[in-house]
Coordinates of C-alpha atoms in Angstrom, one line a residue:
Chain A
M44 CA 17.7 -23.9 12.0
S45 CA 20.2 -21.8 13.8
G46 CA 18.6 -18.6 15.0
H47 CA 20.1 -15.4 16.0
S48 CA 23.5 -15.6 17.6
T49 CA 23.3 -15.4 21.4
Y50 CA 27.1 -15.3 21.9
N51 CA 27.9 -12.6 24.3
P52 CA 31.5 -12.9 25.5
T53 CA 32.3 -11.5 28.9
N54 CA 36.0 -12.1 28.6
P55 CA 37.5 -9.0 27.0
V56 CA 40.0 -11.0 25.0
M57 CA 37.4 -13.2 23.5
K58 CA 35.3 -10.1 22.8
W59 CA 38.3 -8.4 21.1
V60 CA 38.9 -11.5 18.9
D61 CA 35.2 -11.9 18.2
D62 CA 34.9 -8.3 16.9
R63 CA 37.8 -9.0 14.5
L64 CA 37.2 -12.6 13.5
P65 CA 34.0 -14.2 14.7
L66 CA 35.5 -17.7 15.1
P67 CA 34.6 -18.0 18.8
R68 CA 31.0 -17.0 17.9
L69 CA 30.9 -19.7 15.1
M70 CA 32.1 -22.4 17.6
Y71 CA 29.7 -21.2 20.2
D72 CA 26.7 -21.1 17.9
S73 CA 27.7 -24.5 16.3
F74 CA 28.6 -26.6 19.3
V75 CA 27.0 -25.0 22.3
T76 CA 23.7 -23.3 21.7
Y77 CA 23.0 -25.1 18.4
P78 CA 19.5 -26.7 18.7
V79 CA 19.2 -30.4 18.1
P80 CA 16.0 -32.4 18.0
R81 CA 15.3 -33.7 21.5
N82 CA 14.5 -37.2 20.4
L83 CA 17.9 -38.1 18.9
N84 CA 18.8 -41.7 19.8
Y85 CA 22.2 -43.4 20.1
W86 CA 22.3 -44.1 16.3
Y87 CA 22.8 -40.4 16.0
T88 CA 26.0 -40.3 17.9
F89 CA 28.1 -41.9 15.2
G90 CA 28.7 -38.6 13.4
G91 CA 30.6 -37.4 16.5
I92 CA 32.3 -40.8 16.8
L93 CA 33.5 -40.5 13.2
M94 CA 34.8 -37.1 13.8
I95 CA 37.0 -38.4 16.6
M96 CA 38.0 -41.4 14.6
M97 CA 39.2 -39.2 11.8
V98 CA 41.3 -37.1 14.2
S99 CA 42.6 -40.2 15.8
Q100 CA 43.7 -41.6 12.4
I101 CA 45.4 -38.4 11.4
I102 CA 47.3 -38.0 14.7
T103 CA 48.5 -41.6 14.8
G104 CA 49.3 -41.4 11.1
I105 CA 51.4 -38.3 11.4
V106 CA 53.4 -40.0 14.2
L107 CA 53.8 -43.3 12.3
V108 CA 55.3 -41.4 9.3
M109 CA 58.1 -40.2 11.6
H110 CA 59.3 -43.8 11.7
Y111 CA 58.1 -45.3 8.4
T112 CA 60.2 -45.6 5.2
P113 CA 58.2 -45.6 1.9
H114 CA 60.6 -47.8 -0.1
V115 CA 60.2 -51.4 -1.3
D116 CA 63.4 -52.4 0.5
F117 CA 62.6 -50.9 3.8
A118 CA 58.8 -50.4 4.1
F119 CA 58.1 -53.9 5.6
N120 CA 61.0 -53.7 8.0
S121 CA 60.2 -50.2 9.1
V122 CA 56.7 -51.2 10.1
E123 CA 58.2 -54.1 12.1
H124 CA 60.6 -51.6 13.5
I125 CA 57.7 -49.4 14.7
R126 CA 56.0 -52.4 16.3
R127 CA 59.2 -53.7 18.0
N128 CA 61.6 -50.8 18.7
V129 CA 59.8 -47.4 18.7
N130 CA 58.6 -46.3 22.1
Y131 CA 54.8 -47.1 22.3
G132 CA 55.1 -47.9 18.5
N133 CA 53.4 -51.2 19.2
I134 CA 50.3 -49.5 20.3
L135 CA 50.4 -46.6 17.9
Q136 CA 50.7 -48.8 14.8
K137 CA 47.9 -51.1 16.0
W138 CA 45.8 -48.1 16.9
H139 CA 46.1 -46.8 13.3
A140 CA 45.5 -50.2 11.7
V141 CA 42.6 -51.2 13.9
G142 CA 41.4 -47.6 13.8
A143 CA 40.8 -47.9 10.1
S144 CA 38.5 -50.9 10.7
F145 CA 36.6 -49.1 13.4
F146 CA 36.4 -45.9 11.3
F147 CA 34.6 -48.1 8.7
I148 CA 32.4 -49.8 11.3
A149 CA 31.2 -46.3 12.4
V150 CA 30.7 -45.1 8.9
Y151 CA 28.6 -48.1 7.9
I152 CA 26.4 -47.6 11.0
H153 CA 26.2 -43.9 10.2
I154 CA 25.1 -44.6 6.6
A155 CA 22.6 -47.3 7.6
R156 CA 21.1 -44.9 10.1
G157 CA 20.7 -42.3 7.3
M158 CA 19.0 -44.9 5.2
Y159 CA 16.6 -46.1 8.0
Y160 CA 15.5 -42.6 9.0
G161 CA 15.4 -41.2 5.5
S162 CA 18.0 -38.6 6.3
Y163 CA 18.9 -38.2 2.6
K164 CA 15.5 -36.7 1.7
A165 CA 14.8 -33.0 0.9
P166 CA 16.2 -30.7 2.0
R167 CA 19.2 -32.8 3.0
E168 CA 20.3 -34.1 -0.5
I169 CA 23.6 -32.3 -0.6
L170 CA 24.3 -33.2 3.0
W171 CA 23.8 -36.9 2.0
M172 CA 25.8 -36.6 -1.3
L173 CA 28.8 -35.1 0.6
G174 CA 28.5 -38.0 2.9
V175 CA 28.8 -40.4 0.0
A176 CA 31.8 -38.5 -1.2
I177 CA 33.4 -38.8 2.2
F178 CA 32.9 -42.6 2.1
L179 CA 34.6 -42.7 -1.3
V180 CA 37.6 -40.7 0.0
M181 CA 37.7 -43.0 3.0
M182 CA 37.8 -46.1 0.8
A183 CA 40.6 -44.7 -1.4
T184 CA 42.6 -43.6 1.7
G185 CA 42.1 -47.0 3.4
F186 CA 43.1 -48.9 0.2
M187 CA 46.4 -46.9 -0.2
G188 CA 47.2 -47.1 3.5
Y189 CA 46.9 -50.9 3.4
V190 CA 49.6 -51.0 0.7
L191 CA 52.2 -49.2 2.8
P192 CA 53.3 -52.1 5.1
W193 CA 54.3 -53.9 1.9
G194 CA 53.2 -57.3 3.0
Q195 CA 52.0 -60.0 0.6
M196 CA 48.4 -58.9 0.9
S197 CA 49.4 -55.2 0.5
F198 CA 51.2 -56.0 -2.7
W199 CA 48.7 -58.3 -4.3
G200 CA 45.7 -56.3 -3.2
A201 CA 47.3 -53.3 -4.8
K202 CA 48.0 -55.2 -8.0
V203 CA 44.5 -56.7 -8.3
I204 CA 42.7 -53.4 -7.5
T205 CA 44.9 -51.2 -9.8
N206 CA 44.5 -53.9 -12.5
L207 CA 40.7 -53.2 -12.4
F208 CA 41.5 -50.1 -14.5
S209 CA 42.9 -52.3 -17.2
A210 CA 39.2 -53.0 -17.9
V211 CA 38.8 -49.5 -19.3
P212 CA 38.4 -49.9 -23.1
F213 CA 41.3 -48.7 -25.3
F214 CA 43.1 -46.7 -22.5
G215 CA 43.2 -49.5 -20.0
E216 CA 46.9 -50.5 -20.4
P217 CA 48.4 -46.9 -20.4
I218 CA 46.2 -45.9 -17.4
V219 CA 47.5 -48.8 -15.4
T220 CA 51.1 -48.1 -16.3
W221 CA 50.5 -44.5 -15.4
L222 CA 49.1 -45.5 -12.0
W223 CA 52.0 -47.8 -11.3
G224 CA 54.7 -45.6 -12.7
G225 CA 56.2 -48.8 -14.2
F226 CA 55.2 -52.1 -15.6
S227 CA 54.2 -53.6 -12.3
V228 CA 53.4 -52.5 -8.7
D229 CA 56.8 -51.4 -7.6
N230 CA 58.7 -48.7 -5.7
A231 CA 57.2 -45.9 -7.7
T232 CA 53.7 -47.2 -6.8
L233 CA 54.5 -47.4 -3.1
Q234 CA 55.9 -43.9 -3.0
R235 CA 52.9 -42.3 -4.7
F236 CA 50.5 -44.3 -2.6
F237 CA 52.3 -43.0 0.5
S238 CA 52.0 -39.4 -0.8
L239 CA 48.3 -39.7 -1.5
H240 CA 47.6 -41.6 1.7
Y241 CA 49.0 -38.5 3.5
L242 CA 47.1 -36.1 1.3
L243 CA 43.6 -37.6 1.3
P244 CA 42.8 -37.3 5.0
F245 CA 43.2 -33.6 4.6
V246 CA 40.8 -33.7 1.6
L247 CA 38.6 -35.7 3.9
I248 CA 38.7 -32.9 6.5
G249 CA 37.6 -30.4 3.8
V250 CA 34.6 -32.5 2.7
V251 CA 33.7 -33.2 6.4
I252 CA 33.6 -29.4 7.0
L253 CA 31.2 -29.0 4.1
H254 CA 29.2 -32.0 5.4
V255 CA 28.8 -30.4 8.9
W256 CA 28.1 -27.0 7.3
A257 CA 25.3 -28.5 5.2
L258 CA 24.1 -30.3 8.4
H259 CA 23.9 -27.0 10.2
V260 CA 22.0 -25.3 7.4
T261 CA 19.2 -27.9 7.3
G262 CA 19.4 -29.1 10.9
Q263 CA 19.5 -32.7 11.9
N264 CA 16.9 -35.2 10.9
N265 CA 15.5 -37.2 13.8
P266 CA 13.9 -40.7 14.4
T267 CA 10.4 -39.4 13.6
G268 CA 11.5 -37.8 10.4
V269 CA 9.2 -34.8 11.3
E270 CA 10.9 -31.4 10.9
V271 CA 11.5 -29.3 14.0
K272 CA 8.6 -27.0 14.4
S273 CA 9.2 -25.0 17.5
G274 CA 11.8 -24.5 20.3
Q275 CA 10.0 -27.2 22.3
D276 CA 11.2 -29.8 19.8
T277 CA 14.9 -29.1 20.5
V278 CA 17.5 -29.0 23.2
A279 CA 20.8 -27.2 23.2
F280 CA 23.8 -29.1 21.7
T281 CA 25.7 -28.6 24.9
P282 CA 25.2 -30.2 27.3
Y283 CA 22.6 -32.6 25.8
A284 CA 24.2 -33.8 22.6
T285 CA 27.7 -33.3 23.8
L286 CA 27.3 -35.6 26.7
K287 CA 25.3 -38.2 24.8
D288 CA 28.0 -38.3 22.1
S289 CA 30.7 -38.5 24.7
F290 CA 29.0 -41.4 26.4
A291 CA 28.6 -43.3 23.1
L292 CA 32.2 -42.5 22.2
C293 CA 33.4 -44.0 25.5
V294 CA 31.4 -47.3 24.8
F295 CA 32.7 -47.3 21.2
F296 CA 36.3 -46.8 22.4
V297 CA 36.0 -49.6 25.0
I298 CA 35.3 -52.0 22.1
F299 CA 37.8 -50.4 19.8
T300 CA 40.7 -50.5 22.4
A301 CA 39.8 -54.0 23.4
F302 CA 40.7 -55.0 19.8
V303 CA 43.8 -52.8 19.8
F304 CA 45.1 -54.3 22.9
Y305 CA 44.0 -57.9 22.7
A306 CA 43.2 -58.8 19.1
P307 CA 45.0 -56.3 16.9
D308 CA 45.4 -58.7 14.0
Y309 CA 41.9 -60.2 14.2
L310 CA 40.5 -58.0 11.5
G311 CA 43.6 -58.3 9.2
H312 CA 45.3 -61.1 7.3
S313 CA 48.2 -63.1 8.7
I314 CA 49.7 -63.4 5.2
N315 CA 50.5 -59.7 5.4
Y316 CA 53.3 -60.5 7.9
E317 CA 55.1 -62.0 4.9
E318 CA 57.0 -59.4 2.9
A319 CA 55.7 -58.6 -0.6
N320 CA 57.0 -61.0 -3.2
P321 CA 56.2 -60.0 -6.8
L322 CA 57.0 -63.6 -8.0
S323 CA 54.5 -65.4 -5.9
T324 CA 50.8 -64.8 -5.3
P325 CA 49.2 -66.0 -2.1
A326 CA 46.6 -68.7 -2.6
H327 CA 43.7 -66.7 -1.5
I328 CA 43.6 -62.9 -2.1
V329 CA 40.9 -60.9 -0.3
P330 CA 40.7 -57.2 0.4
E331 CA 40.1 -55.8 3.9
W332 CA 36.8 -56.7 5.3
Y333 CA 35.2 -53.3 4.7
Y334 CA 35.5 -53.7 0.9
L335 CA 34.2 -57.2 0.8
P336 CA 30.6 -56.5 -0.3
F337 CA 31.8 -54.4 -3.2
Y338 CA 34.4 -57.0 -4.1
A339 CA 31.6 -59.6 -4.2
I340 CA 29.7 -57.4 -6.6
L341 CA 32.8 -57.1 -8.8
R342 CA 33.2 -60.9 -9.0
A343 CA 29.6 -61.6 -9.5
I344 CA 29.7 -60.3 -13.1
P345 CA 31.6 -62.6 -15.3
D346 CA 32.7 -59.8 -17.6
K347 CA 35.8 -57.8 -16.5
L348 CA 34.6 -54.3 -17.6
L349 CA 30.9 -54.8 -16.5
G350 CA 32.1 -56.1 -13.1
V351 CA 34.1 -53.0 -12.6
I352 CA 31.2 -50.8 -13.6
A353 CA 28.8 -52.7 -11.3
M354 CA 31.2 -52.3 -8.4
F355 CA 31.6 -48.6 -8.8
G356 CA 27.9 -48.3 -9.7
S357 CA 26.9 -50.0 -6.4
I358 CA 28.2 -46.9 -4.5
A359 CA 27.4 -44.3 -7.2
I360 CA 23.8 -45.3 -6.8
W361 CA 23.8 -43.8 -3.3
F362 CA 24.3 -40.4 -4.9
I363 CA 20.9 -40.5 -6.5
L364 CA 19.2 -42.2 -3.5
P365 CA 17.3 -39.0 -2.6
W366 CA 15.6 -39.2 -6.0
L367 CA 15.1 -43.0 -6.1
D368 CA 13.1 -43.0 -2.9
T369 CA 9.8 -41.6 -3.9
S370 CA 8.1 -41.6 -0.5
K371 CA 7.5 -38.3 1.2
V372 CA 7.7 -39.9 4.7
R373 CA 11.3 -40.0 5.9
S374 CA 11.5 -42.3 8.9
A375 CA 11.1 -46.1 8.4
T376 CA 9.3 -46.1 11.7
Y377 CA 6.2 -44.9 9.8
R378 CA 6.8 -47.0 6.7
P379 CA 5.8 -50.6 7.4
I380 CA 7.0 -52.0 4.0
Y381 CA 10.2 -50.0 3.7
K382 CA 11.1 -51.0 7.2
Q383 CA 11.2 -54.6 6.2
M384 CA 13.0 -53.8 3.0
F385 CA 15.6 -51.9 5.0
W386 CA 16.4 -55.0 7.1
I387 CA 16.5 -57.2 4.0
I388 CA 19.0 -54.9 2.2
M389 CA 21.1 -54.9 5.4
V390 CA 21.1 -58.7 5.4
V391 CA 21.9 -58.7 1.7
F392 CA 24.8 -56.3 2.2
F393 CA 26.2 -58.4 5.0
A394 CA 25.8 -61.6 3.0
L395 CA 27.6 -60.0 0.0
G396 CA 30.5 -59.4 2.5
V397 CA 30.5 -63.1 3.3
V398 CA 30.5 -64.0 -0.4
G399 CA 33.4 -61.6 -1.0
A400 CA 35.4 -63.3 1.7
N401 CA 35.1 -66.7 0.0
P402 CA 36.7 -68.0 -3.1
P403 CA 34.6 -67.5 -6.3
E404 CA 33.9 -71.2 -6.8
G405 CA 30.7 -73.2 -7.2
W406 CA 27.8 -72.1 -5.0
W407 CA 29.4 -68.9 -3.9
I408 CA 29.3 -67.5 -7.5
T409 CA 25.5 -68.1 -7.7
A410 CA 25.0 -66.6 -4.3
G411 CA 27.0 -63.5 -5.3
Q412 CA 25.0 -63.1 -8.4
I413 CA 21.6 -63.4 -6.7
L414 CA 22.6 -61.0 -4.0
T415 CA 24.1 -58.5 -6.5
F416 CA 20.9 -58.7 -8.5
Y417 CA 18.8 -58.0 -5.4
Y418 CA 21.1 -55.1 -4.3
F419 CA 20.4 -53.3 -7.6
L420 CA 16.7 -54.3 -7.6
H421 CA 16.3 -52.8 -4.1
F422 CA 17.7 -49.4 -5.1
L423 CA 16.5 -49.1 -8.7
V424 CA 13.1 -50.8 -8.7
L425 CA 11.7 -51.6 -5.2
L426 CA 12.6 -48.3 -3.6
P427 CA 10.8 -46.1 -6.2
L428 CA 7.8 -48.4 -6.3
V429 CA 7.3 -48.9 -2.6
G430 CA 7.3 -45.1 -2.1
L431 CA 4.4 -44.9 -4.4
L432 CA 2.4 -47.9 -3.3
E433 CA 2.9 -48.0 0.5
T434 CA 0.5 -46.5 2.9
P435 CA 2.5 -44.9 5.7
K436 CA 1.4 -44.9 9.3
P437 CA 0.1 -41.6 10.7
L438 CA 2.9 -39.2 11.6
P439 CA 3.1 -37.4 14.9
S440 CA 2.2 -33.7 14.6
S441 CA 5.6 -32.7 16.1
I442 CA 8.7 -34.2 17.7
S443 CA 7.5 -33.2 21.2
D444 CA 4.2 -34.8 20.6
A445 CA 5.9 -38.1 19.7
V446 CA 8.2 -37.9 22.7
L447 CA 5.4 -37.2 25.1
A448 CA 3.1 -39.9 23.6
K449 CA 6.0 -42.4 24.1
N450 CA 6.5 -41.4 27.7
G451 CA 2.7 -41.7 28.4
G452 CA 2.3 -38.0 28.9
K453 CA -0.3 -35.9 27.2
Q454 CA -2.3 -37.4 24.4
A455 CA -0.6 -37.1 21.1
S456 CA -2.6 -35.6 18.4
A457 CA -1.9 -37.7 15.4
Q458 CA -2.3 -36.4 11.9
P459 CA -2.5 -38.4 8.7
A460 CA 0.6 -38.6 6.6
E461 CA 0.8 -36.4 3.5
Chain B
M36 CA 30.2 12.6 -15.1
S37 CA 29.8 11.7 -18.7
T38 CA 28.4 8.4 -19.7
V39 CA 30.7 6.1 -21.5
D40 CA 29.5 4.4 -24.6
A41 CA 29.1 0.7 -24.5
P42 CA 32.3 -0.7 -25.9
D43 CA 32.3 -2.6 -29.1
A44 CA 30.8 -6.0 -28.2
D45 CA 32.8 -7.9 -30.8
R46 CA 36.1 -6.4 -29.6
R47 CA 35.3 -7.1 -25.9
D48 CA 34.2 -10.7 -26.7
F49 CA 37.5 -11.3 -28.6
L50 CA 39.5 -10.1 -25.6
Y51 CA 37.6 -12.4 -23.3
I52 CA 38.0 -15.4 -25.5
A53 CA 41.7 -14.7 -26.2
T54 CA 42.4 -14.3 -22.5
G55 CA 40.5 -17.5 -21.7
A56 CA 42.3 -19.3 -24.5
V57 CA 45.8 -18.2 -23.3
G58 CA 44.7 -19.2 -19.7
A59 CA 43.6 -22.6 -20.9
V60 CA 46.8 -23.2 -22.8
G61 CA 48.8 -22.1 -19.7
A62 CA 46.8 -24.4 -17.4
A63 CA 47.3 -27.4 -19.8
S64 CA 51.0 -26.8 -20.1
L65 CA 51.2 -26.8 -16.3
A66 CA 49.1 -29.9 -16.0
I67 CA 51.2 -32.0 -18.5
P68 CA 54.4 -32.3 -16.4
L69 CA 52.3 -32.8 -13.2
I70 CA 50.5 -35.7 -14.8
D71 CA 53.3 -37.2 -16.9
Q72 CA 55.7 -37.4 -13.9
M73 CA 53.6 -40.4 -12.8
N74 CA 54.5 -42.4 -16.0
P75 CA 57.5 -44.8 -15.8
S76 CA 60.7 -42.9 -15.2
A77 CA 63.9 -43.2 -17.3
S78 CA 65.4 -45.6 -14.8
V79 CA 62.4 -47.9 -15.0
L80 CA 62.5 -47.8 -18.8
A81 CA 66.3 -48.4 -18.7
L82 CA 65.6 -51.9 -17.3
A83 CA 63.8 -52.8 -20.5
S84 CA 65.8 -55.9 -21.4
T85 CA 67.3 -58.8 -19.7
E86 CA 69.4 -61.9 -20.8
V87 CA 68.7 -65.4 -19.7
D88 CA 70.8 -68.5 -20.1
L89 CA 68.5 -71.5 -20.8
G90 CA 71.3 -74.1 -20.6
P91 CA 70.8 -75.1 -16.9
I92 CA 67.0 -75.8 -17.4
T93 CA 66.3 -79.5 -17.7
E94 CA 63.3 -81.0 -19.4
G95 CA 60.1 -80.6 -17.3
Q96 CA 61.6 -77.7 -15.3
S97 CA 60.4 -74.1 -15.1
I98 CA 62.2 -71.0 -14.0
I99 CA 60.7 -67.6 -13.1
I100 CA 62.8 -64.5 -13.8
T101 CA 62.0 -60.8 -13.3
W102 CA 61.7 -58.5 -16.3
R103 CA 60.6 -54.9 -15.8
G104 CA 59.3 -55.8 -12.3
N105 CA 57.1 -58.6 -13.7
P106 CA 57.7 -62.4 -13.5
V107 CA 58.5 -64.2 -16.8
I108 CA 58.0 -67.9 -16.8
I109 CA 60.4 -70.0 -18.9
R110 CA 59.5 -73.7 -19.2
Y111 CA 61.4 -76.5 -20.8
R112 CA 58.3 -78.4 -21.9
T113 CA 58.1 -82.2 -22.1
A114 CA 57.3 -83.9 -25.3
K115 CA 53.9 -84.8 -23.9
E116 CA 53.1 -81.2 -23.1
I117 CA 54.1 -80.1 -26.6
E118 CA 52.0 -82.8 -28.2
E119 CA 49.0 -81.9 -26.1
A120 CA 49.3 -78.3 -27.0
R121 CA 49.7 -79.1 -30.7
A122 CA 46.7 -81.4 -30.7
T123 CA 44.3 -78.7 -29.3
K124 CA 42.1 -77.2 -32.0
I125 CA 42.0 -73.4 -32.3
D126 CA 38.2 -73.5 -32.0
D127 CA 38.5 -74.9 -28.5
L128 CA 40.4 -71.9 -27.3
K129 CA 38.8 -68.9 -25.5
D130 CA 41.3 -66.5 -27.0
G131 CA 42.3 -67.2 -30.6
D132 CA 45.1 -64.6 -30.7
S133 CA 48.6 -65.8 -30.1
R134 CA 49.3 -62.8 -27.9
N135 CA 52.9 -63.1 -29.0
A136 CA 54.8 -59.8 -29.2
N137 CA 57.2 -61.3 -31.7
L138 CA 54.4 -61.9 -34.2
P139 CA 51.9 -59.5 -35.9
D140 CA 48.6 -58.8 -34.0
G141 CA 45.9 -61.3 -34.7
S142 CA 48.2 -64.3 -35.4
P143 CA 46.3 -67.5 -34.5
A144 CA 47.0 -69.0 -31.2
T145 CA 48.5 -72.2 -32.4
D146 CA 51.2 -73.8 -30.3
E147 CA 53.7 -73.0 -33.1
N148 CA 52.9 -69.3 -32.7
R149 CA 53.5 -69.4 -29.0
V150 CA 57.1 -70.4 -29.3
I151 CA 60.0 -69.9 -31.7
D152 CA 60.4 -72.5 -34.5
G153 CA 63.0 -75.1 -33.8
K154 CA 63.0 -74.2 -30.1
E155 CA 59.5 -75.3 -29.4
Q156 CA 60.5 -77.0 -26.1
Y157 CA 61.1 -73.5 -24.5
L158 CA 57.9 -71.6 -23.7
V159 CA 58.7 -68.0 -22.7
Q160 CA 55.7 -66.1 -21.3
M161 CA 54.7 -63.5 -18.8
G162 CA 53.8 -64.8 -15.4
V163 CA 51.0 -62.3 -15.2
C164 CA 47.5 -63.6 -15.3
T165 CA 45.5 -61.6 -17.9
H166 CA 42.6 -61.2 -15.5
L167 CA 43.9 -59.1 -12.6
G168 CA 47.7 -59.7 -12.7
C169 CA 48.4 -62.5 -10.2
V170 CA 51.1 -65.1 -10.9
P171 CA 49.8 -68.4 -12.2
I172 CA 51.2 -71.5 -10.6
G173 CA 52.8 -74.1 -12.8
N174 CA 52.0 -77.8 -13.2
Q175 CA 48.5 -77.2 -12.1
G176 CA 45.0 -76.7 -13.5
D177 CA 43.0 -78.9 -15.7
Y178 CA 45.1 -78.5 -18.8
D179 CA 48.7 -79.5 -17.8
G180 CA 49.7 -75.9 -17.6
W181 CA 49.1 -73.1 -15.2
F182 CA 46.4 -72.2 -12.7
C183 CA 45.8 -68.8 -11.3
P184 CA 45.0 -69.0 -7.6
C185 CA 43.3 -65.6 -7.4
H186 CA 40.2 -66.1 -9.5
G187 CA 40.6 -69.5 -10.9
S188 CA 41.9 -69.2 -14.5
H189 CA 43.3 -72.4 -16.1
Y190 CA 46.0 -72.1 -18.8
D191 CA 47.2 -75.0 -21.0
S192 CA 50.7 -76.3 -21.7
A193 CA 51.1 -73.5 -24.2
G194 CA 50.0 -70.8 -21.8
R195 CA 46.6 -70.3 -23.5
I196 CA 43.5 -69.5 -21.4
R197 CA 41.1 -72.4 -21.4
K198 CA 38.8 -71.9 -18.4
G199 CA 38.0 -69.1 -15.9
P200 CA 37.6 -65.3 -16.0
A201 CA 40.9 -64.3 -17.7
P202 CA 40.2 -62.8 -21.2
E203 CA 43.5 -63.5 -22.9
N204 CA 46.3 -66.0 -23.3
L205 CA 49.4 -65.4 -21.2
H206 CA 51.4 -62.8 -23.1
V207 CA 54.6 -63.8 -24.8
P208 CA 57.2 -60.9 -24.4
K209 CA 59.5 -59.8 -27.2
Y210 CA 62.6 -62.0 -27.1
A211 CA 65.3 -63.4 -29.4
Y212 CA 68.0 -66.0 -29.3
L213 CA 71.4 -64.5 -28.9
S214 CA 73.1 -67.9 -29.1
D215 CA 71.8 -71.5 -29.0
T216 CA 70.9 -71.4 -25.3
K217 CA 70.8 -67.7 -24.5
I218 CA 67.8 -65.4 -25.0
K219 CA 67.4 -61.7 -24.6
I220 CA 63.9 -60.5 -23.4
G221 CA 62.8 -57.0 -24.3

């Protein structure tokens, strides 16, 4: 995608640096002249938003650590100390906590966009798989971060989730003891979670760099799913994508900060303002909202081990998505049946979240089982079959053709799909 | 420049394998301390036993104490609870193992095997649900015993799982009577 470098520094200092370490050139070629498809819509701005959210989480996190104490006797109070005494701590702590939720909102939209426009298909398989890896690292980081305030939900969430590993045959018990560093979630657990919660974001940066690298090798997919064919199909990253991303980011931050300032606890659980008590379990334990669909899948299976396998499998399945989808057409715009399937699986995923938030009693159990069944049916059966049976709509011959046809310009010459 | 004869393949292979083997042993011996440091430390293990005076507990009363960071439920059972637990047939139980650390594995889950003979009014068991580790609430559930609020497991008056997702009876820790009313757990 990226052609020959056109970086030609006029500043002698930049030239001197570029001759010795071509980092300015790399930045210039990646974020200024880098050609992006001209038809990218706002769903494509979430990559940039995620990048900013990651940086925002790391900066607020580093600052919070300056005031936080990872010890069972002090952790809860130190978070309250941040919220009440530390200068601007009130905002910084909420920014970090609400930021985690909005990080996940952005990543879910980003993943759904990839599924709708078939961004995982050849030659972008590795790009997609790195994205799934990023999602897993995010989940682990978010889980351990939620334990740190040492509230009731922190403690019992940690206990229930680490206890999932006790489902492992034969080694279950020793693994859980090893994870805890004791016979229960205790100080040793809190301290290691703190250590890893600080480490994983930097692992995340590493995988994100690989993700962006892979993106810049294959180039971006676009709403038509037709590859870029000529310079006419693209525009320069700066100013076009830069400004579009910036505008989307502003809108996203208006919503994000509205939550930070006016409803910081709306996405959390009030019970977490009660300090962790190992002798009393709250009546209704639920994970943070962004884990709910997977939690519902875990509980849908009556067997402990199989439930854990299904839960991890529901994400692992995304790794092989490029090979499960047999259709050669990328974008759902030109796939009438897949388009409907996409919206159904979105509804199913959302409904699983609702099931996960409710106690596993009566009707909710059945609903969770039906939805879990459909979730796996979609990926393992429907997706491969529909790709073979569906007749796609004719694809535009190029991105510029599609753009011009949409704007009533010159007649688009349509060609049948492969 | 003279050409060098190809070295003896067997010798070279041996050197590669030997180097690799020493490297692997070295890597493993580095990994062991890094992994094992996460296991319970000596100070955690040192808290392995605790003594409890059962004297103040009256009939129908339960206490929860902490042992190794986990809750232990001690209940002075009423005659009715003991009778109910003894009347239950083994075949009606979900888990037929007594899960009593004081008895050999696989002992049947009779009420007699859940307590110590002659002291059957005192039920000593872990307050850790065998499903995912929550603390079951006493005097609740369908079987005059405990109910776990997390995922809805019901335990009977002998702490045996009767209904719900938990796979095993509540575990009975290792304990012994030091005197008539004093026990040592662990």
